[in-house]
Amino acid sequence: MKTIPSDVDVVLPCLNEAEALPWVLERIPPGWRALVVDNGSTDGSAQVARAFGATVVSEPRRGFGAACHAGLSAATADVVCFCDCDASLDPSLLVPFVRQVREGEADLVLGRRRPQGRGAWPAHARAGNLALARMLRRRTGLRLRDLGPLRAARREPLLALGLTDRRSGYPLQMVVRAADAGWRIAECDVPYLPRTGASKVTGTWRGTWHAVRDMSRVLAEAPGETPAVERDAR
């Protein structure tokens, strides 16, 4: 039986996810550290996270990218994972992702979401994701089918990408800059469950539109371009 690596940090961007946090944190693999990045929660998420043994990082600047990057900056493990904090994705599924990274099979592993049950992935969100995947293919040549939030890579190379987006474009910018740097990027199917609580982004047409807008700006960057100013959160 293969053992689970112990030097892994899991970044969990969090905005009012107190209801979902116990389910998520109970599924963090043994020996791994959960970094819950509190992005201005008002429902006691930080207290819940601490009660379940997570390390809480505060990031007052609103924005998915701001929370993710604060977690990456706070991480100390060799391998860093990212997972949504809304119980739509099981962090235990990251074990084979980490194995691929540690064994040199890939530099970045992404989860391809496979919806389970009604409401797991609204049609407008799926359509936006498909459009972005096609745009990504034209920009980088990568034939990915999803730009999902479940992912794993080594910390130092991630920091070296110089990610600047602090909104919804952060996950895509990570993939684009990794592709420009010649990283080997792999994709694994993962079950995608209906989220707990209200969605801040893809659960609404407006949120999806903002996400697609942010990501389209990332795709418009020329290879190697580094904006002088960070893209601030919403």
PDB file of C-alpha atoms in Angstrom:
ATOM      1  CA  MET A   1       0.000   0.000   0.000  1.00  0.00           C
ATOM      2  CA  LYS A   2       1.374   3.405  -1.024  1.00  0.00           C
ATOM      3  CA  THR A   3       1.800   5.996   1.696  1.00  0.00           C
ATOM      4  CA  ILE A   4       0.451   9.531   1.468  1.00  0.00           C
ATOM      5  CA  PRO A   5       3.136  12.240   1.390  1.00  0.00           C
ATOM      6  CA  SER A   6       3.195  14.322   4.554  1.00  0.00           C
ATOM      7  CA  ASP A   7       4.653  17.573   3.196  1.00  0.00           C
ATOM      8  CA  VAL A   8       1.592  18.901   1.365  1.00  0.00           C
ATOM      9  CA  ASP A   9      -0.375  22.098   1.965  1.00  0.00           C
ATOM     10  CA  VAL A  10      -3.964  22.413   0.718  1.00  0.00           C
ATOM     11  CA  VAL A  11      -5.096  25.989   0.036  1.00  0.00           C
ATOM     12  CA  LEU A  12      -8.833  26.464   0.637  1.00  0.00           C
ATOM     13  CA  PRO A  13     -10.110  29.935  -0.341  1.00  0.00           C
ATOM     14  CA  CYS A  14     -13.056  30.677   1.923  1.00  0.00           C
ATOM     15  CA  LEU A  15     -15.832  33.267   1.939  1.00  0.00           C
ATOM     16  CA  ASN A  16     -18.737  32.348   4.232  1.00  0.00           C
ATOM     17  CA  GLU A  17     -18.386  28.565   4.020  1.00  0.00           C
ATOM     18  CA  ALA A  18     -19.027  27.651   7.674  1.00  0.00           C
ATOM     19  CA  GLU A  19     -21.629  25.071   6.690  1.00  0.00           C
ATOM     20  CA  ALA A  20     -19.379  23.284   4.203  1.00  0.00           C
ATOM     21  CA  LEU A  21     -16.083  23.458   6.092  1.00  0.00           C
ATOM     22  CA  PRO A  22     -16.536  20.400   8.362  1.00  0.00           C
ATOM     23  CA  TRP A  23     -17.213  18.128   5.362  1.00  0.00           C
ATOM     24  CA  VAL A  24     -14.184  19.499   3.515  1.00  0.00           C
ATOM     25  CA  LEU A  25     -11.733  19.470   6.410  1.00  0.00           C
ATOM     26  CA  GLU A  26     -12.652  15.953   7.494  1.00  0.00           C
ATOM     27  CA  ARG A  27     -11.500  14.796   4.036  1.00  0.00           C
ATOM     28  CA  ILE A  28      -8.033  16.354   4.106  1.00  0.00           C
ATOM     29  CA  PRO A  29      -5.601  13.410   3.827  1.00  0.00           C
ATOM     30  CA  PRO A  30      -3.780  12.495   7.067  1.00  0.00           C
ATOM     31  CA  GLY A  31      -0.544  14.409   7.521  1.00  0.00           C
ATOM     32  CA  TRP A  32      -1.483  17.177   5.118  1.00  0.00           C
ATOM     33  CA  ARG A  33      -2.078  20.758   6.292  1.00  0.00           C
ATOM     34  CA  ALA A  34      -5.269  22.637   5.485  1.00  0.00           C
ATOM     35  CA  LEU A  35      -4.741  26.364   4.887  1.00  0.00           C
ATOM     36  CA  VAL A  36      -8.160  28.017   5.046  1.00  0.00           C
ATOM     37  CA  VAL A  37      -7.857  31.521   3.635  1.00  0.00           C
ATOM     38  CA  ASP A  38     -10.595  33.648   5.180  1.00  0.00           C
ATOM     39  CA  ASN A  39     -11.543  36.251   2.559  1.00  0.00           C
ATOM     40  CA  GLY A  40     -13.755  38.374   4.787  1.00  0.00           C
ATOM     41  CA  SER A  41     -16.260  35.833   6.076  1.00  0.00           C
ATOM     42  CA  THR A  42     -19.041  37.004   8.382  1.00  0.00           C
ATOM     43  CA  ASP A  43     -20.493  33.586   9.292  1.00  0.00           C
ATOM     44  CA  GLY A  44     -17.780  32.341  11.651  1.00  0.00           C
ATOM     45  CA  SER A  45     -15.905  30.347   8.995  1.00  0.00           C
ATOM     46  CA  ALA A  46     -12.532  31.100  10.583  1.00  0.00           C
ATOM     47  CA  GLN A  47     -13.639  29.762  13.955  1.00  0.00           C
ATOM     48  CA  VAL A  48     -15.062  26.609  12.379  1.00  0.00           C
ATOM     49  CA  ALA A  49     -11.833  26.061  10.462  1.00  0.00           C
ATOM     50  CA  ARG A  50      -9.716  26.352  13.603  1.00  0.00           C
ATOM     51  CA  ALA A  51     -12.035  24.010  15.496  1.00  0.00           C
ATOM     52  CA  PHE A  52     -11.367  21.369  12.836  1.00  0.00           C
ATOM     53  CA  GLY A  53      -7.601  21.796  13.046  1.00  0.00           C
ATOM     54  CA  ALA A  54      -6.996  24.000  10.010  1.00  0.00           C
ATOM     55  CA  THR A  55      -4.494  26.835   9.832  1.00  0.00           C
ATOM     56  CA  VAL A  56      -6.387  30.062   9.095  1.00  0.00           C
ATOM     57  CA  VAL A  57      -4.853  32.744   6.878  1.00  0.00           C
ATOM     58  CA  SER A  58      -6.574  36.140   6.707  1.00  0.00           C
ATOM     59  CA  GLU A  59      -6.832  37.914   3.344  1.00  0.00           C
ATOM     60  CA  PRO A  60      -8.996  41.049   3.626  1.00  0.00           C
ATOM     61  CA  ARG A  61      -8.737  41.935  -0.076  1.00  0.00           C
ATOM     62  CA  ARG A  62     -11.786  40.390  -1.707  1.00  0.00           C
ATOM     63  CA  GLY A  63     -11.246  38.152  -4.719  1.00  0.00           C
ATOM     64  CA  PHE A  64     -10.746  34.473  -5.460  1.00  0.00           C
ATOM     65  CA  GLY A  65      -7.240  35.095  -6.741  1.00  0.00           C
ATOM     66  CA  ALA A  66      -6.350  37.197  -3.715  1.00  0.00           C
ATOM     67  CA  ALA A  67      -7.370  34.337  -1.416  1.00  0.00           C
ATOM     68  CA  CYS A  68      -5.579  31.682  -3.463  1.00  0.00           C
ATOM     69  CA  HIS A  69      -2.359  33.670  -3.645  1.00  0.00           C
ATOM     70  CA  ALA A  70      -2.426  34.465   0.062  1.00  0.00           C
ATOM     71  CA  GLY A  71      -2.628  30.736   0.694  1.00  0.00           C
ATOM     72  CA  LEU A  72       0.212  30.004  -1.713  1.00  0.00           C
ATOM     73  CA  SER A  73       2.343  32.697  -0.058  1.00  0.00           C
ATOM     74  CA  ALA A  74       1.632  31.216   3.386  1.00  0.00           C
ATOM     75  CA  ALA A  75       2.390  27.646   2.294  1.00  0.00           C
ATOM     76  CA  THR A  76       5.685  26.035   3.260  1.00  0.00           C
ATOM     77  CA  ALA A  77       5.281  22.521   1.857  1.00  0.00           C
ATOM     78  CA  ASP A  78       7.066  21.320  -1.251  1.00  0.00           C
ATOM     79  CA  VAL A  79       3.751  20.531  -2.945  1.00  0.00           C
ATOM     80  CA  VAL A  80       0.744  22.853  -2.771  1.00  0.00           C
ATOM     81  CA  CYS A  81      -2.812  21.904  -3.691  1.00  0.00           C
ATOM     82  CA  PHE A  82      -5.882  24.047  -4.276  1.00  0.00           C
ATOM     83  CA  CYS A  83      -9.477  23.054  -3.602  1.00  0.00           C
ATOM     84  CA  ASP A  84     -12.760  24.919  -3.340  1.00  0.00           C
ATOM     85  CA  CYS A  85     -14.186  25.176   0.168  1.00  0.00           C
ATOM     86  CA  ASP A  86     -17.860  24.631  -0.703  1.00  0.00           C
ATOM     87  CA  ALA A  87     -18.031  20.802  -0.509  1.00  0.00           C
ATOM     88  CA  SER A  88     -18.329  20.465  -4.287  1.00  0.00           C
ATOM     89  CA  LEU A  89     -14.935  18.747  -4.470  1.00  0.00           C
ATOM     90  CA  ASP A  90     -13.427  16.144  -2.142  1.00  0.00           C
ATOM     91  CA  PRO A  91      -9.829  17.077  -1.209  1.00  0.00           C
ATOM     92  CA  SER A  92      -8.944  13.410  -0.684  1.00  0.00           C
ATOM     93  CA  LEU A  93      -9.048  13.145  -4.502  1.00  0.00           C
ATOM     94  CA  LEU A  94      -5.803  15.131  -4.540  1.00  0.00           C
ATOM     95  CA  VAL A  95      -3.723  12.130  -3.425  1.00  0.00           C
ATOM     96  CA  PRO A  96      -3.026  10.848  -6.989  1.00  0.00           C
ATOM     97  CA  PHE A  97      -2.465  14.439  -8.152  1.00  0.00           C
ATOM     98  CA  VAL A  98       0.310  14.854  -5.601  1.00  0.00           C
ATOM     99  CA  ARG A  99       1.750  11.476  -6.526  1.00  0.00           C
ATOM    100  CA  GLN A 100       2.029  12.511 -10.183  1.00  0.00           C
ATOM    101  CA  VAL A 101       3.811  15.719  -9.232  1.00  0.00           C
ATOM    102  CA  ARG A 102       6.180  14.056  -6.790  1.00  0.00           C
ATOM    103  CA  GLU A 103       7.045  11.224  -9.165  1.00  0.00           C
ATOM    104  CA  GLY A 104       7.813  13.640 -11.986  1.00  0.00           C
ATOM    105  CA  GLU A 105       4.929  12.633 -14.237  1.00  0.00           C
ATOM    106  CA  ALA A 106       3.544  16.184 -14.404  1.00  0.00           C
ATOM    107  CA  ASP A 107       4.343  19.689 -13.190  1.00  0.00           C
ATOM    108  CA  LEU A 108       0.710  20.746 -12.756  1.00  0.00           C
ATOM    109  CA  VAL A 109      -2.253  18.399 -12.338  1.00  0.00           C
ATOM    110  CA  LEU A 110      -5.802  19.677 -12.828  1.00  0.00           C
ATOM    111  CA  GLY A 111      -9.116  18.072 -11.960  1.00  0.00           C
ATOM    112  CA  ARG A 112     -11.609  17.712 -14.795  1.00  0.00           C
ATOM    113  CA  ARG A 113     -15.001  18.093 -13.151  1.00  0.00           C
ATOM    114  CA  ARG A 114     -17.608  15.420 -13.844  1.00  0.00           C
ATOM    115  CA  PRO A 115     -20.954  16.637 -12.425  1.00  0.00           C
ATOM    116  CA  GLN A 116     -22.827  14.303 -10.087  1.00  0.00           C
ATOM    117  CA  GLY A 117     -26.545  15.022  -9.783  1.00  0.00           C
ATOM    118  CA  ARG A 118     -28.719  17.955 -10.776  1.00  0.00           C
ATOM    119  CA  GLY A 119     -27.426  21.402 -10.016  1.00  0.00           C
ATOM    120  CA  ALA A 120     -23.802  20.369  -9.625  1.00  0.00           C
ATOM    121  CA  TRP A 121     -22.683  22.471 -12.579  1.00  0.00           C
ATOM    122  CA  PRO A 122     -25.192  24.984 -14.024  1.00  0.00           C
ATOM    123  CA  ALA A 123     -25.484  25.066 -17.815  1.00  0.00           C
ATOM    124  CA  HIS A 124     -24.278  28.674 -18.098  1.00  0.00           C
ATOM    125  CA  ALA A 125     -21.176  27.918 -16.011  1.00  0.00           C
ATOM    126  CA  ARG A 126     -20.399  24.832 -18.091  1.00  0.00           C
ATOM    127  CA  ALA A 127     -20.807  26.817 -21.322  1.00  0.00           C
ATOM    128  CA  GLY A 128     -18.477  29.524 -20.054  1.00  0.00           C
ATOM    129  CA  ASN A 129     -15.897  26.942 -19.067  1.00  0.00           C
ATOM    130  CA  LEU A 130     -16.080  25.291 -22.496  1.00  0.00           C
ATOM    131  CA  ALA A 131     -15.616  28.623 -24.269  1.00  0.00           C
ATOM    132  CA  LEU A 132     -12.574  29.417 -22.133  1.00  0.00           C
ATOM    133  CA  ALA A 133     -11.068  25.977 -22.748  1.00  0.00           C
ATOM    134  CA  ARG A 134     -11.315  26.608 -26.497  1.00  0.00           C
ATOM    135  CA  MET A 135      -9.740  30.036 -26.130  1.00  0.00           C
ATOM    136  CA  LEU A 136      -6.981  28.503 -24.004  1.00  0.00           C
ATOM    137  CA  ARG A 137      -6.301  25.949 -26.739  1.00  0.00           C
ATOM    138  CA  ARG A 138      -5.890  28.706 -29.319  1.00  0.00           C
ATOM    139  CA  ARG A 139      -3.623  30.676 -26.983  1.00  0.00           C
ATOM    140  CA  THR A 140      -1.389  27.846 -25.719  1.00  0.00           C
ATOM    141  CA  GLY A 141      -2.131  24.677 -27.695  1.00  0.00           C
ATOM    142  CA  LEU A 142      -3.253  22.879 -24.529  1.00  0.00           C
ATOM    143  CA  ARG A 143      -6.158  20.510 -25.137  1.00  0.00           C
ATOM    144  CA  LEU A 144      -7.733  20.766 -21.699  1.00  0.00           C
ATOM    145  CA  ARG A 145     -11.427  20.131 -21.135  1.00  0.00           C
ATOM    146  CA  ASP A 146     -11.803  21.981 -17.850  1.00  0.00           C
ATOM    147  CA  LEU A 147     -10.235  24.820 -15.878  1.00  0.00           C
ATOM    148  CA  GLY A 148     -11.373  23.539 -12.510  1.00  0.00           C
ATOM    149  CA  PRO A 149     -10.086  24.611  -9.099  1.00  0.00           C
ATOM    150  CA  LEU A 150      -8.785  21.212  -7.908  1.00  0.00           C
ATOM    151  CA  ARG A 151      -5.054  21.190  -8.690  1.00  0.00           C
ATOM    152  CA  ALA A 152      -1.553  20.405  -7.443  1.00  0.00           C
ATOM    153  CA  ALA A 153       1.977  21.628  -8.202  1.00  0.00           C
ATOM    154  CA  ARG A 154       5.270  22.378  -6.463  1.00  0.00           C
ATOM    155  CA  ARG A 155       5.312  25.580  -4.424  1.00  0.00           C
ATOM    156  CA  GLU A 156       8.552  27.204  -5.595  1.00  0.00           C
ATOM    157  CA  PRO A 157       7.793  26.892  -9.338  1.00  0.00           C
ATOM    158  CA  LEU A 158       4.269  28.213  -8.691  1.00  0.00           C
ATOM    159  CA  LEU A 159       5.657  31.293  -6.959  1.00  0.00           C
ATOM    160  CA  ALA A 160       8.126  31.770  -9.809  1.00  0.00           C
ATOM    161  CA  LEU A 161       5.223  32.113 -12.284  1.00  0.00           C
ATOM    162  CA  GLY A 162       4.657  35.605 -10.855  1.00  0.00           C
ATOM    163  CA  LEU A 163       0.864  35.374 -10.840  1.00  0.00           C
ATOM    164  CA  THR A 164      -0.741  38.814 -10.696  1.00  0.00           C
ATOM    165  CA  ASP A 165      -4.502  38.326 -11.155  1.00  0.00           C
ATOM    166  CA  ARG A 166      -6.410  38.626  -7.897  1.00  0.00           C
ATOM    167  CA  ARG A 167      -9.900  37.995  -9.263  1.00  0.00           C
ATOM    168  CA  SER A 168     -11.505  35.072 -11.051  1.00  0.00           C
ATOM    169  CA  GLY A 169      -8.730  34.940 -13.643  1.00  0.00           C
ATOM    170  CA  TYR A 170      -6.171  33.537 -11.196  1.00  0.00           C
ATOM    171  CA  PRO A 171      -6.707  29.816 -11.965  1.00  0.00           C
ATOM    172  CA  LEU A 172      -6.487  30.419 -15.707  1.00  0.00           C
ATOM    173  CA  GLN A 173      -3.441  32.659 -15.386  1.00  0.00           C
ATOM    174  CA  MET A 174      -1.723  29.832 -13.529  1.00  0.00           C
ATOM    175  CA  VAL A 175      -2.371  27.461 -16.438  1.00  0.00           C
ATOM    176  CA  VAL A 176      -1.410  30.000 -19.127  1.00  0.00           C
ATOM    177  CA  ARG A 177       1.861  30.963 -17.482  1.00  0.00           C
ATOM    178  CA  ALA A 178       2.680  27.340 -16.703  1.00  0.00           C
ATOM    179  CA  ALA A 179       2.127  26.475 -20.382  1.00  0.00           C
ATOM    180  CA  ASP A 180       4.286  29.416 -21.483  1.00  0.00           C
ATOM    181  CA  ALA A 181       7.012  28.129 -19.131  1.00  0.00           C
ATOM    182  CA  GLY A 182       6.901  24.671 -20.737  1.00  0.00           C
ATOM    183  CA  TRP A 183       5.281  22.829 -17.813  1.00  0.00           C
ATOM    184  CA  ARG A 184       3.817  19.361 -18.313  1.00  0.00           C
ATOM    185  CA  ILE A 185       0.124  19.744 -17.495  1.00  0.00           C
ATOM    186  CA  ALA A 186      -2.079  16.726 -16.815  1.00  0.00           C
ATOM    187  CA  GLU A 187      -5.829  16.387 -16.321  1.00  0.00           C
ATOM    188  CA  CYS A 188      -7.696  13.823 -14.174  1.00  0.00           C
ATOM    189  CA  ASP A 189     -11.443  13.216 -13.944  1.00  0.00           C
ATOM    190  CA  VAL A 190     -12.993  14.027 -10.554  1.00  0.00           C
ATOM    191  CA  PRO A 191     -16.631  13.901  -9.358  1.00  0.00           C
ATOM    192  CA  TYR A 192     -18.203  17.343  -8.963  1.00  0.00           C
ATOM    193  CA  LEU A 193     -20.955  17.593  -6.355  1.00  0.00           C
ATOM    194  CA  PRO A 194     -23.664  20.209  -5.788  1.00  0.00           C
ATOM    195  CA  ARG A 195     -22.087  22.871  -3.633  1.00  0.00           C
ATOM    196  CA  THR A 196     -23.187  23.691  -0.092  1.00  0.00           C
ATOM    197  CA  GLY A 197     -24.586  27.200   0.230  1.00  0.00           C
ATOM    198  CA  ALA A 198     -24.888  29.984  -2.331  1.00  0.00           C
ATOM    199  CA  SER A 199     -22.329  30.304  -5.112  1.00  0.00           C
ATOM    200  CA  LYS A 200     -20.326  33.518  -5.346  1.00  0.00           C
ATOM    201  CA  VAL A 201     -19.308  33.050  -8.987  1.00  0.00           C
ATOM    202  CA  THR A 202     -20.614  30.314 -11.271  1.00  0.00           C
ATOM    203  CA  GLY A 203     -23.977  29.906  -9.583  1.00  0.00           C
ATOM    204  CA  THR A 204     -25.286  33.034 -11.294  1.00  0.00           C
ATOM    205  CA  TRP A 205     -25.206  34.416 -14.829  1.00  0.00           C
ATOM    206  CA  ARG A 206     -23.655  37.635 -13.521  1.00  0.00           C
ATOM    207  CA  GLY A 207     -20.943  35.781 -11.637  1.00  0.00           C
ATOM    208  CA  THR A 208     -20.163  33.614 -14.643  1.00  0.00           C
ATOM    209  CA  TRP A 209     -19.962  36.685 -16.882  1.00  0.00           C
ATOM    210  CA  HIS A 210     -17.500  38.369 -14.508  1.00  0.00           C
ATOM    211  CA  ALA A 211     -15.388  35.206 -14.376  1.00  0.00           C
ATOM    212  CA  VAL A 212     -15.309  34.876 -18.171  1.00  0.00           C
ATOM    213  CA  ARG A 213     -14.423  38.571 -18.465  1.00  0.00           C
ATOM    214  CA  ASP A 214     -11.527  38.229 -16.017  1.00  0.00           C
ATOM    215  CA  MET A 215     -10.245  35.106 -17.718  1.00  0.00           C
ATOM    216  CA  SER A 216     -10.530  36.651 -21.194  1.00  0.00           C
ATOM    217  CA  ARG A 217      -8.229  39.437 -20.020  1.00  0.00           C
ATOM    218  CA  VAL A 218      -5.702  36.826 -18.892  1.00  0.00           C
ATOM    219  CA  LEU A 219      -5.822  35.142 -22.296  1.00  0.00           C
ATOM    220  CA  ALA A 220      -5.153  38.491 -23.951  1.00  0.00           C
ATOM    221  CA  GLU A 221      -1.768  38.743 -22.231  1.00  0.00           C
ATOM    222  CA  ALA A 222       1.163  38.262 -24.546  1.00  0.00           C
ATOM    223  CA  PRO A 223       3.488  35.353 -23.648  1.00  0.00           C
ATOM    224  CA  GLY A 224       5.848  36.490 -20.917  1.00  0.00           C
ATOM    225  CA  GLU A 225       3.863  39.649 -20.166  1.00  0.00           C
ATOM    226  CA  THR A 226       3.812  40.690 -16.513  1.00  0.00           C
ATOM    227  CA  PRO A 227       1.490  43.599 -15.719  1.00  0.00           C
ATOM    228  CA  ALA A 228       3.095  46.329 -13.606  1.00  0.00           C
ATOM    229  CA  VAL A 229       0.100  46.492 -11.287  1.00  0.00           C
ATOM    230  CA  GLU A 230      -1.832  43.603  -9.786  1.00  0.00           C
ATOM    231  CA  ARG A 231      -5.393  43.174 -10.992  1.00  0.00           C
ATOM    232  CA  ASP A 232      -7.341  44.002  -7.854  1.00  0.00           C
ATOM    233  CA  ALA A 233     -10.279  42.048  -6.562  1.00  0.00           C
ATOM    234  CA  ARG A 234     -13.868  42.925  -7.339  1.00  0.00           C
TER     235      ARG A 234
END
